[in-house]
GROMACS .gro file of C-alpha atoms in nm:
model
  484
    1MET     CA    1   7.350   9.999  10.504
    2GLU     CA    2   7.551   9.901  10.804
    3LYS     CA    3   7.374   9.802  11.117
    4ILE     CA    4   7.433  10.011  11.426
    5LYS     CA    5   7.685   9.837  11.649
    6GLY     CA    6   7.785   9.907  12.001
    7LYS     CA    7   7.722  10.248  12.149
    8LEU     CA    8   7.671  10.467  11.844
    9LYS     CA    9   7.994  10.342  11.679
   10GLN     CA   10   8.050  10.509  11.338
   11PRO     CA   11   8.049  10.311  11.016
   12LYS     CA   12   8.383  10.198  10.866
   13VAL     CA   13   8.367  10.445  10.578
   14PHE     CA   14   8.380  10.727  10.830
   15ASN     CA   15   8.762  10.687  10.857
   16LEU     CA   16   8.801  10.705  10.480
   17SER     CA   17   8.581  11.017  10.457
   18PHE     CA   18   8.738  11.182  10.771
   19VAL     CA   19   9.099  11.155  10.657
   20THR     CA   20   9.061  11.239  10.288
   21ALA     CA   21   8.846  11.541  10.369
   22MET     CA   22   9.094  11.660  10.633
   23SER     CA   23   9.393  11.642  10.385
   24GLU     CA   24   9.191  11.807  10.108
   25ARG     CA   25   9.075  12.092  10.332
   26PHE     CA   26   9.429  12.138  10.462
   27GLY     CA   27   9.529  12.250  10.112
   28TYR     CA   28   9.217  12.433  10.028
   29TYR     CA   29   9.226  12.651  10.337
   30ILE     CA   30   9.583  12.756  10.280
   31ILE     CA   31   9.479  12.932   9.959
   32SER     CA   32   9.155  13.055  10.125
   33PHE     CA   33   9.364  13.221  10.397
   34LEU     CA   34   9.606  13.378  10.162
   35ILE     CA   35   9.407  13.471   9.846
   36VAL     CA   36   9.305  13.832   9.944
   37LEU     CA   37   9.645  13.894  10.085
   38ILE     CA   38   9.812  13.771   9.760
   39LEU     CA   39   9.581  13.981   9.548
   40LYS     CA   40   9.668  14.288   9.754
   41ASP     CA   41  10.045  14.225   9.790
   42ILE     CA   42  10.151  14.064   9.465
   43PHE     CA   43   9.886  14.173   9.209
   44LYS     CA   44   9.813  14.515   9.371
   45PHE     CA   45   9.431  14.471   9.354
   46SER     CA   46   9.202  14.725   9.523
   47ASP     CA   47   8.983  14.613   9.820
   48SER     CA   48   8.678  14.593   9.595
   49ASP     CA   49   8.853  14.393   9.319
   50SER     CA   50   9.011  14.156   9.572
   51PHE     CA   51   8.665  14.086   9.728
   52LYS     CA   52   8.513  14.026   9.384
   53LEU     CA   53   8.776  13.771   9.274
   54CYS     CA   54   8.772  13.608   9.611
   55ALA     CA   55   8.392  13.582   9.604
   56ILE     CA   56   8.401  13.422   9.258
   57PHE     CA   57   8.665  13.178   9.374
   58ILE     CA   58   8.463  13.074   9.677
   59ALA     CA   59   8.145  13.063   9.477
   60LEU     CA   60   8.305  12.840   9.213
   61GLY     CA   61   8.426  12.611   9.491
   62TYR     CA   62   8.066  12.553   9.574
   63LEU     CA   63   7.921  12.562   9.224
   64THR     CA   64   8.117  12.260   9.116
   65PRO     CA   65   7.983  12.024   9.383
   66ALA     CA   66   7.652  12.022   9.203
   67ILE     CA   67   7.839  11.884   8.903
   68GLY     CA   68   8.043  11.654   9.127
   69GLY     CA   69   7.730  11.515   9.287
   70PHE     CA   70   7.588  11.447   8.944
   71LEU     CA   71   7.903  11.274   8.833
   72ALA     CA   72   7.910  11.058   9.143
   73ASP     CA   73   7.549  10.952   9.123
   74LYS     CA   74   7.498  10.924   8.747
   75VAL     CA   75   7.832  10.896   8.561
   76ILE     CA   76   8.152  10.766   8.713
   77GLY     CA   77   8.065  10.676   9.074
   78ILE     CA   78   8.143  10.816   9.420
   79LYS     CA   79   8.493  10.675   9.476
   80ARG     CA   80   8.623  10.777   9.137
   81CYS     CA   81   8.505  11.133   9.210
   82LEU     CA   82   8.692  11.128   9.536
   83GLY     CA   83   9.026  11.019   9.385
   84LEU     CA   84   8.997  11.239   9.074
   85GLY     CA   85   8.917  11.548   9.279
   86LEU     CA   86   9.223  11.503   9.498
   87LEU     CA   87   9.452  11.473   9.193
   88LEU     CA   88   9.311  11.786   9.019
   89GLU     CA   89   9.347  11.988   9.336
   90MET     CA   90   9.708  11.867   9.382
   91THR     CA   91   9.787  11.989   9.026
   92GLY     CA   92   9.651  12.333   9.115
   93PHE     CA   93   9.872  12.363   9.418
   94ILE     CA   94  10.179  12.253   9.226
   95LEU     CA   95  10.116  12.537   8.977
   96LEU     CA   96  10.072  12.784   9.265
   97ALA     CA   97  10.406  12.675   9.412
   98LEU     CA   98  10.587  12.788   9.094
   99PRO     CA   99  10.759  13.124   9.132
  100SER     CA  100  10.545  13.357   8.917
  101ASN     CA  101  10.357  13.686   8.934
  102ASN     CA  102  10.152  13.604   8.622
  103ILE     CA  103   9.783  13.646   8.697
  104PHE     CA  104   9.680  13.407   8.419
  105LEU     CA  105   9.880  13.124   8.569
  106PHE     CA  106   9.738  13.215   8.910
  107VAL     CA  107   9.381  13.184   8.800
  108ILE     CA  108   9.450  12.863   8.605
  109ALA     CA  109   9.587  12.714   8.927
  110LEU     CA  110   9.277  12.832   9.117
  111GLY     CA  111   9.066  12.677   8.836
  112PHE     CA  112   9.226  12.333   8.899
  113ILE     CA  113   9.159  12.377   9.272
  114VAL     CA  114   8.791  12.467   9.241
  115ILE     CA  115   8.712  12.196   8.984
  116GLY     CA  116   8.897  11.938   9.199
  117ALA     CA  117   8.728  12.049   9.512
  118GLY     CA  118   8.390  12.033   9.347
  119ILE     CA  119   8.438  11.684   9.219
  120PHE     CA  120   8.570  11.570   9.552
  121LYS     CA  121   8.342  11.750   9.792
  122THR     CA  122   8.020  11.551   9.787
  123ALA     CA  123   8.196  11.214   9.767
  124PRO     CA  124   8.283  11.162  10.137
  125THR     CA  125   7.948  11.282  10.266
  126ASN     CA  126   7.767  11.090   9.994
  127MET     CA  127   7.924  10.762  10.118
  128MET     CA  128   7.857  10.853  10.480
  129GLY     CA  129   7.493  10.928  10.406
  130ARG     CA  130   7.447  10.591  10.248
  131ALA     CA  131   7.604  10.419  10.555
  132TYR     CA  132   7.347  10.547  10.796
  133GLU     CA  133   6.994  10.413  10.843
  134ASP     CA  134   6.678  10.621  10.849
  135ASN     CA  135   6.658  10.827  11.170
  136ASP     CA  136   7.005  10.690  11.264
  137PRO     CA  137   7.104  10.858  11.599
  138ARG     CA  138   7.466  10.861  11.482
  139ILE     CA  139   7.406  11.110  11.202
  140ASP     CA  140   7.447  11.440  11.390
  141SER     CA  141   7.744  11.322  11.589
  142GLY     CA  142   7.904  11.156  11.285
  143PHE     CA  143   7.881  11.463  11.069
  144THR     CA  144   7.990  11.685  11.358
  145LEU     CA  145   8.305  11.471  11.402
  146TYR     CA  146   8.358  11.471  11.028
  147TYR     CA  147   8.341  11.850  11.030
  148MET     CA  148   8.587  11.845  11.314
  149GLY     CA  149   8.831  11.666  11.078
  150ILE     CA  150   8.784  11.940  10.819
  151ASN     CA  151   8.878  12.192  11.083
  152ILE     CA  152   9.182  11.995  11.190
  153GLY     CA  153   9.292  12.046  10.830
  154SER     CA  154   9.195  12.418  10.854
  155PHE     CA  155   9.383  12.483  11.178
  156SER     CA  156   9.688  12.295  11.061
  157SER     CA  157   9.696  12.499  10.740
  158SER     CA  158   9.683  12.826  10.935
  159LEU     CA  159  10.007  12.726  11.114
  160ILE     CA  160  10.165  12.675  10.771
  161ALA     CA  161  10.022  12.965  10.568
  162GLY     CA  162  10.135  13.262  10.760
  163PRO     CA  163  10.469  13.168  10.929
  164VAL     CA  164  10.601  12.967  10.633
  165LYS     CA  165  10.499  13.242  10.386
  166ASP     CA  166  10.675  13.505  10.601
  167ALA     CA  167  10.990  13.292  10.630
  168TYR     CA  168  11.021  13.137  10.281
  169GLY     CA  169  10.786  13.323  10.047
  170TRP     CA  170  10.451  13.253   9.883
  171GLY     CA  171  10.542  12.929   9.700
  172ILE     CA  172  10.638  12.698   9.990
  173PRO     CA  173  10.301  12.688  10.161
  174PHE     CA  174  10.143  12.573   9.837
  175ALA     CA  175  10.411  12.302   9.792
  176ILE     CA  176  10.319  12.174  10.134
  177SER     CA  177   9.951  12.183  10.028
  178ALA     CA  178  10.030  11.961   9.733
  179ALA     CA  179  10.197  11.714   9.967
  180GLY     CA  180   9.890  11.704  10.189
  181LEU     CA  181   9.671  11.631   9.888
  182PHE     CA  182   9.906  11.344   9.784
  183PHE     CA  183   9.885  11.200  10.137
  184GLY     CA  184   9.502  11.206  10.107
  185PHE     CA  185   9.521  11.029   9.776
  186ILE     CA  186   9.747  10.755   9.914
  187TRP     CA  187   9.503  10.707  10.207
  188PHE     CA  188   9.218  10.678   9.960
  189MET     CA  189   9.392  10.408   9.758
  190PHE     CA  190   9.458  10.203  10.073
  191PHE     CA  191   9.110  10.235  10.223
  192LYS     CA  192   8.868  10.285   9.936
  193LYS     CA  193   8.743   9.926   9.984
  194HIS     CA  194   8.531  10.052  10.287
  195GLY     CA  195   8.314  10.229  10.033
  196ASP     CA  196   8.256   9.934   9.799
  197ASN     CA  197   7.907   9.850   9.928
  198LEU     CA  198   7.805  10.218   9.943
  199GLU     CA  199   7.866  10.298   9.573
  200SER     CA  200   7.622  10.449   9.333
  201PRO     CA  201   7.518  10.232   9.038
  202PRO     CA  202   7.782  10.377   8.789
  203GLY     CA  203   8.056  10.317   9.054
  204MET     CA  204   7.979   9.948   9.053
  205LYS     CA  205   8.052   9.918   8.679
  206SER     CA  206   8.381   9.911   8.497
  207PHE     CA  207   8.488  10.239   8.339
  208HIS     CA  208   8.632  10.229   7.983
  209PRO     CA  209   8.953  10.429   7.920
  210GLY     CA  210   8.769  10.619   7.644
  211LYS     CA  211   8.523  10.744   7.898
  212TRP     CA  212   8.813  10.858   8.124
  213PHE     CA  213   8.956  11.060   7.831
  214ILE     CA  214   8.625  11.240   7.790
  215VAL     CA  215   8.600  11.307   8.165
  216VAL     CA  216   8.959  11.454   8.172
  217ILE     CA  217   8.892  11.678   7.869
  218CYS     CA  218   8.575  11.808   8.035
  219CYS     CA  219   8.777  11.875   8.356
  220ILE     CA  220   9.037  12.076   8.155
  221LEU     CA  221   8.758  12.273   7.991
  222GLY     CA  222   8.609  12.336   8.330
  223VAL     CA  223   8.946  12.465   8.465
  224LEU     CA  224   8.973  12.705   8.168
  225ALA     CA  225   8.615  12.830   8.215
  226SER     CA  226   8.678  12.880   8.587
  227ALA     CA  227   8.991  13.079   8.519
  228MET     CA  228   8.809  13.309   8.275
  229MET     CA  229   8.533  13.366   8.529
  230MET     CA  230   8.794  13.482   8.783
  231LEU     CA  231   8.977  13.701   8.526
  232TYR     CA  232   8.650  13.860   8.418
  233VAL     CA  233   8.440  13.868   8.730
  234GLU     CA  234   8.131  14.033   8.571
  235ILE     CA  235   8.104  13.741   8.330
  236GLY     CA  236   8.165  13.498   8.611
  237SER     CA  237   7.883  13.653   8.810
  238MET     CA  238   7.646  13.627   8.517
  239CYS     CA  239   7.734  13.262   8.448
  240PHE     CA  240   7.694  13.184   8.812
  241TYR     CA  241   7.340  13.329   8.832
  242VAL     CA  242   7.243  13.143   8.510
  243LEU     CA  243   7.364  12.812   8.648
  244SER     CA  244   7.200  12.882   8.984
  245GLY     CA  245   6.873  12.943   8.808
  246LEU     CA  246   6.900  12.616   8.610
  247ILE     CA  247   6.965  12.411   8.922
  248PHE     CA  248   6.667  12.580   9.090
  249ILE     CA  249   6.446  12.499   8.792
  250TYR     CA  250   6.557  12.142   8.803
  251LEU     CA  251   6.469  12.108   9.171
  252ILE     CA  252   6.130  12.265   9.106
  253TRP     CA  253   6.084  12.006   8.840
  254GLU     CA  254   6.171  11.729   9.089
  255ILE     CA  255   5.906  11.874   9.326
  256ILE     CA  256   5.648  11.854   9.045
  257ILE     CA  257   5.718  11.490   8.945
  258SER     CA  258   5.804  11.342   9.287
  259PRO     CA  259   5.564  11.153   9.518
  260LYS     CA  260   5.385  11.364   9.784
  261GLU     CA  261   5.619  11.284  10.074
  262ASP     CA  262   5.922  11.358   9.857
  263LYS     CA  263   5.769  11.694   9.751
  264LYS     CA  264   5.759  11.807  10.112
  265LYS     CA  265   6.110  11.704  10.185
  266ILE     CA  266   6.254  11.884   9.876
  267MET     CA  267   6.061  12.203   9.970
  268VAL     CA  268   6.204  12.195  10.320
  269CYS     CA  269   6.548  12.152  10.192
  270LEU     CA  270   6.509  12.442   9.955
  271ILE     CA  271   6.390  12.675  10.234
  272LEU     CA  272   6.673  12.566  10.463
  273ILE     CA  273   6.919  12.633  10.170
  274PHE     CA  274   6.770  12.985  10.143
  275LEU     CA  275   6.845  13.043  10.514
  276ALA     CA  276   7.192  12.914  10.462
  277VAL     CA  277   7.251  13.185  10.199
  278GLY     CA  278   7.209  13.441  10.481
  279PHE     CA  279   7.443  13.256  10.711
  280PHE     CA  280   7.722  13.189  10.463
  281SER     CA  281   7.716  13.540  10.320
  282LEU     CA  282   7.828  13.646  10.673
  283TYR     CA  283   8.048  13.336  10.726
  284TYR     CA  284   8.267  13.418  10.419
  285GLN     CA  285   8.346  13.762  10.559
  286LEU     CA  286   8.631  13.594  10.757
  287TYR     CA  287   8.825  13.552  10.431
  288GLN     CA  288   8.736  13.894  10.295
  289SER     CA  289   8.648  14.192  10.504
  290VAL     CA  290   8.757  14.043  10.840
  291VAL     CA  291   9.098  13.937  10.708
  292LEU     CA  292   9.176  14.296  10.593
  293PHE     CA  293   9.039  14.433  10.920
  294LEU     CA  294   9.278  14.202  11.102
  295GLN     CA  295   9.566  14.311  10.884
  296ARG     CA  296   9.500  14.687  10.927
  297ASN     CA  297   9.316  14.767  11.245
  298VAL     CA  298   9.401  14.488  11.494
  299ASP     CA  299   9.697  14.470  11.727
  300ARG     CA  300   9.808  14.115  11.645
  301THR     CA  301  10.058  14.101  11.932
  302LEU     CA  302   9.986  13.841  12.192
  303PHE     CA  303  10.222  13.767  12.484
  304GLY     CA  304  10.478  13.980  12.306
  305ILE     CA  305  10.460  13.776  11.990
  306ASP     CA  306  10.354  13.926  11.658
  307ILE     CA  307  10.116  13.666  11.515
  308PRO     CA  308  10.058  13.651  11.132
  309THR     CA  309   9.700  13.712  11.019
  310PRO     CA  310   9.643  13.358  10.878
  311VAL     CA  311   9.706  13.208  11.220
  312PHE     CA  312   9.412  13.406  11.363
  313LEU     CA  313   9.195  13.270  11.084
  314GLY     CA  314   9.301  12.927  11.180
  315LEU     CA  315   9.159  12.978  11.533
  316ASN     CA  316   8.828  12.911  11.370
  317GLY     CA  317   8.948  12.556  11.296
  318LEU     CA  318   9.085  12.509  11.645
  319SER     CA  319   8.758  12.635  11.805
  320VAL     CA  320   8.568  12.382  11.597
  321ILE     CA  321   8.808  12.109  11.695
  322ILE     CA  322   8.739  12.182  12.065
  323LEU     CA  323   8.372  12.252  12.033
  324GLY     CA  324   8.293  11.972  11.781
  325PRO     CA  325   8.328  11.673  12.018
  326ILE     CA  326   8.147  11.862  12.294
  327LEU     CA  327   7.851  11.924  12.065
  328ALA     CA  328   7.861  11.566  11.947
  329LEU     CA  329   7.834  11.442  12.306
  330ILE     CA  330   7.552  11.684  12.367
  331TYR     CA  331   7.366  11.564  12.064
  332ASN     CA  332   7.402  11.197  12.170
  333PHE     CA  333   7.296  11.283  12.531
  334LEU     CA  334   6.983  11.469  12.409
  335GLU     CA  335   6.902  11.213  12.148
  336LYS     CA  336   6.896  10.938  12.402
  337ARG     CA  337   6.649  11.140  12.609
  338LYS     CA  338   6.443  11.236  12.301
  339LYS     CA  339   6.512  11.609  12.366
  340ASP     CA  340   6.745  11.701  12.081
  341LEU     CA  341   6.670  12.025  11.896
  342SER     CA  342   6.547  11.974  11.539
  343ILE     CA  343   6.766  12.078  11.251
  344THR     CA  344   6.505  12.336  11.162
  345THR     CA  345   6.565  12.511  11.495
  346LYS     CA  346   6.939  12.472  11.490
  347PHE     CA  347   6.950  12.665  11.160
  348PRO     CA  348   6.822  12.997  11.284
  349LEU     CA  349   7.007  12.952  11.612
  350GLY     CA  350   7.334  12.927  11.416
  351ILE     CA  351   7.250  13.243  11.225
  352LEU     CA  352   7.175  13.425  11.546
  353ILE     CA  353   7.502  13.315  11.700
  354ILE     CA  354   7.716  13.436  11.406
  355THR     CA  355   7.519  13.764  11.419
  356LEU     CA  356   7.643  13.795  11.773
  357GLY     CA  357   7.995  13.761  11.647
  358PHE     CA  358   7.958  14.071  11.430
  359LEU     CA  359   7.814  14.265  11.722
  360ILE     CA  360   8.124  14.169  11.914
  361LEU     CA  361   8.339  14.314  11.635
  362TYR     CA  362   8.132  14.625  11.623
  363VAL     CA  363   8.169  14.684  11.998
  364GLY     CA  364   8.540  14.618  11.960
  365THR     CA  365   8.576  14.900  11.704
  366LEU     CA  366   8.431  15.142  11.966
  367MET     CA  367   8.715  15.039  12.200
  368ASP     CA  368   9.022  15.160  12.010
  369ASN     CA  369   9.090  15.445  12.257
  370GLY     CA  370   9.175  15.668  11.955
  371THR     CA  371   9.464  15.456  11.838
  372GLY     CA  372   9.297  15.311  11.529
  373LYS     CA  373   9.372  14.954  11.653
  374ILE     CA  374   9.190  14.720  11.886
  375SER     CA  375   9.309  14.425  12.090
  376CYS     CA  376   9.323  14.091  11.913
  377LEU     CA  377   9.114  13.948  12.202
  378TRP     CA  378   8.801  14.096  12.037
  379VAL     CA  379   8.876  13.895  11.721
  380ILE     CA  380   8.943  13.582  11.925
  381ALA     CA  381   8.606  13.622  12.094
  382TYR     CA  382   8.441  13.674  11.751
  383LEU     CA  383   8.606  13.363  11.621
  384ILE     CA  384   8.481  13.144  11.903
  385VAL     CA  385   8.122  13.259  11.852
  386TYR     CA  386   8.165  13.237  11.478
  387SER     CA  387   8.282  12.872  11.516
  388LEU     CA  388   7.984  12.772  11.728
  389GLY     CA  389   7.747  12.916  11.467
  390GLU     CA  390   7.936  12.726  11.199
  391LEU     CA  391   7.893  12.399  11.382
  392LEU     CA  392   7.519  12.446  11.405
  393ILE     CA  393   7.481  12.507  11.030
  394GLY     CA  394   7.793  12.427  10.836
  395ALA     CA  395   7.851  12.092  11.007
  396LEU     CA  396   7.483  11.992  11.001
  397GLY     CA  397   7.394  12.117  10.658
  398VAL     CA  398   7.497  11.786  10.499
  399ALA     CA  399   7.337  11.599  10.789
  400MET     CA  400   7.020  11.778  10.699
  401ILE     CA  401   7.041  11.642  10.337
  402THR     CA  402   7.092  11.281  10.460
  403ARG     CA  403   6.806  11.310  10.703
  404ILE     CA  404   6.549  11.503  10.500
  405ALA     CA  405   6.628  11.462  10.125
  406PRO     CA  406   6.483  11.169   9.932
  407ALA     CA  407   6.747  10.888   9.916
  408LYS     CA  408   6.756  10.896   9.539
  409MET     CA  409   6.870  11.259   9.552
  410TYR     CA  410   7.144  11.248   9.812
  411GLY     CA  411   7.422  11.341   9.571
  412ILE     CA  412   7.222  11.599   9.373
  413MET     CA  413   7.073  11.766   9.681
  414MET     CA  414   7.420  11.781   9.849
  415GLY     CA  415   7.542  11.949   9.532
  416ALA     CA  416   7.250  12.196   9.553
  417TRP     CA  417   7.328  12.259   9.920
  418PHE     CA  418   7.694  12.338   9.826
  419PHE     CA  419   7.606  12.538   9.520
  420ILE     CA  420   7.305  12.746   9.622
  421GLY     CA  421   7.342  12.748   9.998
  422SER     CA  422   7.719  12.805  10.002
  423GLY     CA  423   7.797  12.914   9.642
  424LEU     CA  424   7.517  13.169   9.592
  425SER     CA  425   7.599  13.314   9.932
  426ALA     CA  426   7.967  13.341   9.833
  427GLU     CA  427   7.855  13.561   9.547
  428PHE     CA  428   7.649  13.768   9.789
  429SER     CA  429   7.944  13.781  10.025
  430GLY     CA  430   8.139  13.991   9.785
  431THR     CA  431   7.858  14.250   9.796
  432VAL     CA  432   7.832  14.232  10.172
  433ALA     CA  433   8.211  14.268  10.196
  434SER     CA  434   8.192  14.588   9.991
  435LEU     CA  435   8.029  14.749  10.294
  436ALA     CA  436   8.378  14.743  10.445
  437LYS     CA  437   8.586  14.854  10.145
  438VAL     CA  438   8.831  15.120  10.220
  439PRO     CA  439   8.921  15.388   9.960
  440PRO     CA  440   9.295  15.389   9.884
  441GLU     CA  441   9.330  15.749  10.004
  442LEU     CA  442   9.205  15.648  10.356
  443LEU     CA  443   9.437  15.345  10.404
  444SER     CA  444   9.683  15.540  10.611
  445ASN     CA  445   9.414  15.689  10.837
  446LEU     CA  446   9.347  15.416  11.095
  447GLY     CA  447   9.071  15.615  11.260
  448ALA     CA  448   8.881  15.646  10.931
  449THR     CA  449   8.926  15.282  10.844
  450MET     CA  450   8.810  15.185  11.198
  451ASN     CA  451   8.488  15.384  11.144
  452ILE     CA  452   8.423  15.214  10.810
  453TYR     CA  453   8.472  14.865  10.962
  454GLY     CA  454   8.250  14.945  11.266
  455LYS     CA  455   7.957  15.055  11.056
  456ALA     CA  456   8.006  14.758  10.819
  457PHE     CA  457   8.002  14.508  11.106
  458LEU     CA  458   7.687  14.662  11.249
  459ASP     CA  459   7.515  14.640  10.903
  460MET     CA  460   7.621  14.278  10.877
  461ALA     CA  461   7.469  14.203  11.216
  462TYR     CA  462   7.137  14.355  11.092
  463ILE     CA  463   7.145  14.118  10.794
  464GLY     CA  464   7.201  13.822  11.016
  465LEU     CA  465   6.926  13.915  11.256
  466ALA     CA  466   6.675  13.941  10.969
  467PHE     CA  467   6.754  13.592  10.847
  468ALA     CA  468   6.747  13.449  11.198
  469LEU     CA  469   6.399  13.591  11.265
  470VAL     CA  470   6.272  13.443  10.938
  471GLY     CA  471   6.415  13.104  11.037
  472PHE     CA  472   6.265  13.100  11.391
  473ILE     CA  473   5.920  13.199  11.246
  474LEU     CA  474   5.933  12.911  10.990
  475ALA     CA  475   6.089  12.653  11.219
  476PRO     CA  476   5.764  12.487  11.346
  477TRP     CA  477   5.623  12.474  10.990
  478LEU     CA  478   5.946  12.322  10.851
  479LYS     CA  479   5.974  12.073  11.132
  480LYS     CA  480   5.622  11.945  11.074
  481ARG     CA  481   5.690  11.879  10.709
  482ALA     CA  482   6.040  11.744  10.744
  483ILE     CA  483   5.993  11.515  11.033
  484GLY     CA  484   5.623  11.490  11.084
   0.00000   0.00000   0.00000
């Protein structure tokens, strides 16, 4: 591992991880912003069916990192996963850019994206985790800045997704996404040397072309399987829960066979992952129930300009860009004075903050003055609060893994974080979003839809409050076992 130099200077691999993740997320968020709108506009899905397919897409995007982490640690190495993931995602966006209203081609393209994202996703953070020393004070600030890079990609994509789609049609934003992935791949090829001394054992060995052939065939099978899960969401849900159970059983087995100190660390990670399920089931509402609320019941005019819905979603990324460096400075300031909050406290605090966001939306629905529409300022306030909660949990979730998880399980535990903490919650998010589904016969009645959304947002706040209370109650117990 690299020695700490200067005043909390980040390791060299940070730049490689930062830029490749930023370009990868740029593409991924374009489809995330548009998927529900595409399903409603082009494929004429109902609210409920749109939420279900979107939930499976999001869940698959977090299921596959468990496989990606395994490939990085045990099969092909970290850097090969990073490059392969970028190429697979780029293929998916090229397919989306083709002019077609064929649902099968659409889900095949989504399959390439989720498989590529999964193989890529743990690689940058895996290398970063190996670059830090135990109890390294740079960890929180490094991962917060890394997360800021992701949100630069997110905000940039929002400026493309809505306006470009409105001006040139659905295909052009995806062509631009493919170009962004290509840029990330070129950056990777130029700067991958910075990860040479941080590789897993398989990455340090040569890789025979025959093995590459097997890996590619497995990726194609994964794409087809993912597409079928999105076409037949009930089968997708069943497969998801089976795989989730298998990963959980594996982690329980690791608890049984691991040394005493490692047992405690794995248990703490699992409990924090459970709390993350509560957080992310609310977090993903931005792409499901909230996006349709924005489209239907929000006056999106600001300073006389009609703003496309995806641009509002991108304000999340902009908020993180602004708040991320501020939080990084605060973490460094508190760390130097030994007063930083533990990760086990930041978790329930993040859940409580995102809960406040849904209370803001609920109050907003009471302020429509009988018009059936509210000011977009309510949504902007929600997004700022939402982003702060995201920074406390989303940004520091991977930091938690590097700080608490046993070193031998970095990749696998990161995969479990993405799959169970983010993926399982994505599956739940479809159920939570159904609280806000609007029957087709009420779509033209803005007053009725406003009432539906108001009740749904209040129920979501209750869910968040319950998880936050559990987290605060367990925080001292978790801190003792994670940090001592």
